Short mmCIF file of C-alpha atoms in Angstrom, two decimals:
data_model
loop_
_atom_site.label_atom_id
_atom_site.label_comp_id
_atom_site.label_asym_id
_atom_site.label_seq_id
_atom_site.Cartn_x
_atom_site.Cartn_y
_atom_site.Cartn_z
CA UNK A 1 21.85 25.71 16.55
CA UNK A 2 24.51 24.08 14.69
CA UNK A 3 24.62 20.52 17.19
CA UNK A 4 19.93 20.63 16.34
CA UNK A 5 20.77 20.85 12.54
CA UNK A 6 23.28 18.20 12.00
CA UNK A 7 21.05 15.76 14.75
CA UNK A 8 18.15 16.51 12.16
CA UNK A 9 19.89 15.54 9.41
CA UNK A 10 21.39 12.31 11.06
CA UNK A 11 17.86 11.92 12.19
CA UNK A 12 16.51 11.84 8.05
CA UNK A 13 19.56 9.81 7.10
CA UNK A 14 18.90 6.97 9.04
CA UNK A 15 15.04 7.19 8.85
CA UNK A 16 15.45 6.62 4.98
CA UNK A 17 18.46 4.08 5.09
CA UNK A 18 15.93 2.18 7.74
CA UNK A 19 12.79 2.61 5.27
CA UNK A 20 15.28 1.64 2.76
CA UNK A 21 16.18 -1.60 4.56
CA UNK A 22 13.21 -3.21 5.47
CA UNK A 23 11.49 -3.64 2.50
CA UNK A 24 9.34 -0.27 1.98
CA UNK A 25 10.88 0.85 -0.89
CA UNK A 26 10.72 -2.67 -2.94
CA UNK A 27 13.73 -3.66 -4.73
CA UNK A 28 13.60 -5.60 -8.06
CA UNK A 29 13.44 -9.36 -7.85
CA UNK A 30 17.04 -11.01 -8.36
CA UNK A 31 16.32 -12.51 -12.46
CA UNK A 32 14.76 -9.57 -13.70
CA UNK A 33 16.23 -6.89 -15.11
CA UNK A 34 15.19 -3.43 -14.13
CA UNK A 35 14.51 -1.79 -17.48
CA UNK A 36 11.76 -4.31 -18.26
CA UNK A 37 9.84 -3.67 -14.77
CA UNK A 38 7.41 -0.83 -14.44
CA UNK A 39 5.31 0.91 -11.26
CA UNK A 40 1.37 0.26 -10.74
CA UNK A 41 0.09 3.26 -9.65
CA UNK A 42 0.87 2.68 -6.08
CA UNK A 43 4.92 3.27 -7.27
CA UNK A 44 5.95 -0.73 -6.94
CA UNK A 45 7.77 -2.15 -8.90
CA UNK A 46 6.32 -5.41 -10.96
CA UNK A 47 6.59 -7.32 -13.85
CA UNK A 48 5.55 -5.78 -17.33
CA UNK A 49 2.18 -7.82 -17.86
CA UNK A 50 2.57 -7.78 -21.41
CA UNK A 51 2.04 -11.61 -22.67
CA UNK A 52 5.17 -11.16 -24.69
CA UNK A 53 7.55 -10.75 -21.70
CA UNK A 54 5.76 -13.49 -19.66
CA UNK A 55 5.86 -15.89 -22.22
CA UNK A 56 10.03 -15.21 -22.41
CA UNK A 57 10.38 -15.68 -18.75
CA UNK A 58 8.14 -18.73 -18.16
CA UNK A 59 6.84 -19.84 -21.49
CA UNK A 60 3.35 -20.23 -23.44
CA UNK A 61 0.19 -20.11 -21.11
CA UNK A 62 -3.38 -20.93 -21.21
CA UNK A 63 -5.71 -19.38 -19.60
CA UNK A 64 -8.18 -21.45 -16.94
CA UNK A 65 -9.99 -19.20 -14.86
CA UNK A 66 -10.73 -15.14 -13.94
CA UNK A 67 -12.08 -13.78 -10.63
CA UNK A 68 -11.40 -17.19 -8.80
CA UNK A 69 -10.85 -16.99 -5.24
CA UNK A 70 -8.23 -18.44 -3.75
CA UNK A 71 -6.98 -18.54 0.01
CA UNK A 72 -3.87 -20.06 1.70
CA UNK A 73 -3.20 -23.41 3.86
CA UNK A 74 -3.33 -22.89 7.21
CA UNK A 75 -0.02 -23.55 9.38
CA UNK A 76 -1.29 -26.98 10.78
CA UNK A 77 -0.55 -28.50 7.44
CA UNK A 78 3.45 -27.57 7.55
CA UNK A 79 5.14 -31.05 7.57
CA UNK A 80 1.94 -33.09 6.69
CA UNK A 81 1.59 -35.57 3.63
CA UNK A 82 0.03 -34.19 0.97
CA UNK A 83 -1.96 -35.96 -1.59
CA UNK A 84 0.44 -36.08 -4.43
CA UNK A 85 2.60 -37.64 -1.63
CA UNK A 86 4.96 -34.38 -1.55
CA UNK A 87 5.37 -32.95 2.24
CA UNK A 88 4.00 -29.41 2.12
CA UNK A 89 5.99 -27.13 3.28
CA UNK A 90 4.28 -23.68 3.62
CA UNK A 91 7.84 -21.55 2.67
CA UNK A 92 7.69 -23.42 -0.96
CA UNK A 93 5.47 -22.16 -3.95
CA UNK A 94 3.35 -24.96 -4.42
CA UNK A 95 -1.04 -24.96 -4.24
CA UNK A 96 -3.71 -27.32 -4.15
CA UNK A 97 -6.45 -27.44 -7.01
CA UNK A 98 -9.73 -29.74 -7.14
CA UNK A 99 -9.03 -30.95 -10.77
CA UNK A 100 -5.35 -29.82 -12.23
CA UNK A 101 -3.17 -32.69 -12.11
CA UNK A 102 -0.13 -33.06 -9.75
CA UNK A 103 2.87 -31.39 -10.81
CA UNK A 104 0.95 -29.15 -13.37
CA UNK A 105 2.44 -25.35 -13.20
CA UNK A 106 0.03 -22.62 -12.86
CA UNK A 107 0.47 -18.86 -12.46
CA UNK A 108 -1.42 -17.20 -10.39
CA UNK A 109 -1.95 -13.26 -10.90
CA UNK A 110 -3.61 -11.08 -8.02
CA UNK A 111 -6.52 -8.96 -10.13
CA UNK A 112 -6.29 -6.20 -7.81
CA UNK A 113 -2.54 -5.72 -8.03
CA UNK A 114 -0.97 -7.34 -10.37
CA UNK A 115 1.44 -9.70 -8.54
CA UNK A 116 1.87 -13.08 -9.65
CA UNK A 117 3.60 -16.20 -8.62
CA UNK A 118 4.22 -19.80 -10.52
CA UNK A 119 3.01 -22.47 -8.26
CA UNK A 120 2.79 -26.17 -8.64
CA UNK A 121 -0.07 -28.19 -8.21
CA UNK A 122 1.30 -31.02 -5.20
CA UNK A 123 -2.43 -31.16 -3.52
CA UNK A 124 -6.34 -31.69 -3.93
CA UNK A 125 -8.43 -29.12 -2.66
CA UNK A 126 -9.71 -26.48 -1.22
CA UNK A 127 -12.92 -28.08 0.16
CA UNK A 128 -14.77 -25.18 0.24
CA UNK A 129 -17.26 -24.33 -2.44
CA UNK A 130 -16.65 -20.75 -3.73
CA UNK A 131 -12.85 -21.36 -3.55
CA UNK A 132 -10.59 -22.60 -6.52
CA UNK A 133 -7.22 -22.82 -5.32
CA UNK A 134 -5.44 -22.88 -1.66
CA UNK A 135 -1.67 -21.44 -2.35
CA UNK A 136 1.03 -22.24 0.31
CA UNK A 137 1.25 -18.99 2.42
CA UNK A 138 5.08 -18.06 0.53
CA UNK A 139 3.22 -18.13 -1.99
CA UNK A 140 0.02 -16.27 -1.09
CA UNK A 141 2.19 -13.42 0.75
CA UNK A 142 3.86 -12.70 -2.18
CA UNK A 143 1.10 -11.38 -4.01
CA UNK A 144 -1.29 -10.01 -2.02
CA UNK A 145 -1.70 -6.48 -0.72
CA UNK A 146 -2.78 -6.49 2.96
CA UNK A 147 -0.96 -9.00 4.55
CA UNK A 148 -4.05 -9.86 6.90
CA UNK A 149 -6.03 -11.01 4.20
CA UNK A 150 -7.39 -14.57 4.12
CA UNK A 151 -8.48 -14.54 0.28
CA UNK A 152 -8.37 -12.65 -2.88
CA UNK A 153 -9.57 -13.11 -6.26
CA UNK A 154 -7.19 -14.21 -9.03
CA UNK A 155 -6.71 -15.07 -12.47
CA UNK A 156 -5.53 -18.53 -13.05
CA UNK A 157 -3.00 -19.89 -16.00
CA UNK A 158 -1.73 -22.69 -16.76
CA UNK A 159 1.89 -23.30 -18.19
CA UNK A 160 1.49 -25.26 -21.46
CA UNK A 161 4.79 -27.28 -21.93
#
């Protein structure tokens, strides 16, 4: 009885050390201190969207676009030229837009989460009609909910210098 108790409660030790561990229990973001995050109602742990705190951490911002869609490079771009002449590399935060000019920093905030990531404008495109922005997949990942997703619609900001 004794050797079934203590193998249970190994058992629930490591099963929430292991949860712990890879990432389903998210841990604040190294920068930002934990008494100015909050939980979305799923429990996670983001970013207080007040404008006051954003415009601390990445300065003043101007708003461009709501409910754009935006979607992510695919992988055969990953070492190709882009046209701002930057290689893209899909592991970096960077994006393409049709009209923003190179080097221009934009955040990007998922509408149905709450996520967002600052990305730099290094390409032209996407060249499809109903989309606004491609993000590099780093960048993408980070802010979407279901992983398999191809797009998602955003709100778009630009970083006023």
């Amino acid at each position: 009885m004794k050797k079934s108790i203590t193998l249970l409660l190994l058992f629930f030790v490591f099963t929430v050390l292991t949860i712990r561990s890879n990432g389903f229990v998210e841990k604040p973001k190294v920068g930002i201190r934990r008494d100015t995050l909050k939980r979305n109602k799923l429990g996670v742990l983001l970013p207080e969207s007040s404008k006051d705190s954003v415009d601390q951490e990445i300065g003043k911002l101007k708003f461009y676009k709501k409910n754009a869609h935006a979607s992510y490079y695919a992988d055969k771009f990953h070492g190709k030229r882009t046209a701002s002449g930057a290689i893209f590399d899909k592991n970096k935060l960077t994006a393409a837009h049709k009209k923003l000019p190179f080097g221009t920093k934009v955040k990007v905030t998922n509408e149905a989460n709450g996520k967002f990531v600052i990305v730099e404008i290094t390409d032209r495109g996407p060249f499809v009609r109903s989309r606004e922005i491609d993000l590099s997949q780093k960048a993408f990942m980070d802010i979407v909910t279901n992983k398999g997703a191809g797009s998602m619609l955003v709100t778009i900001e630009v970083l006023v210098k």
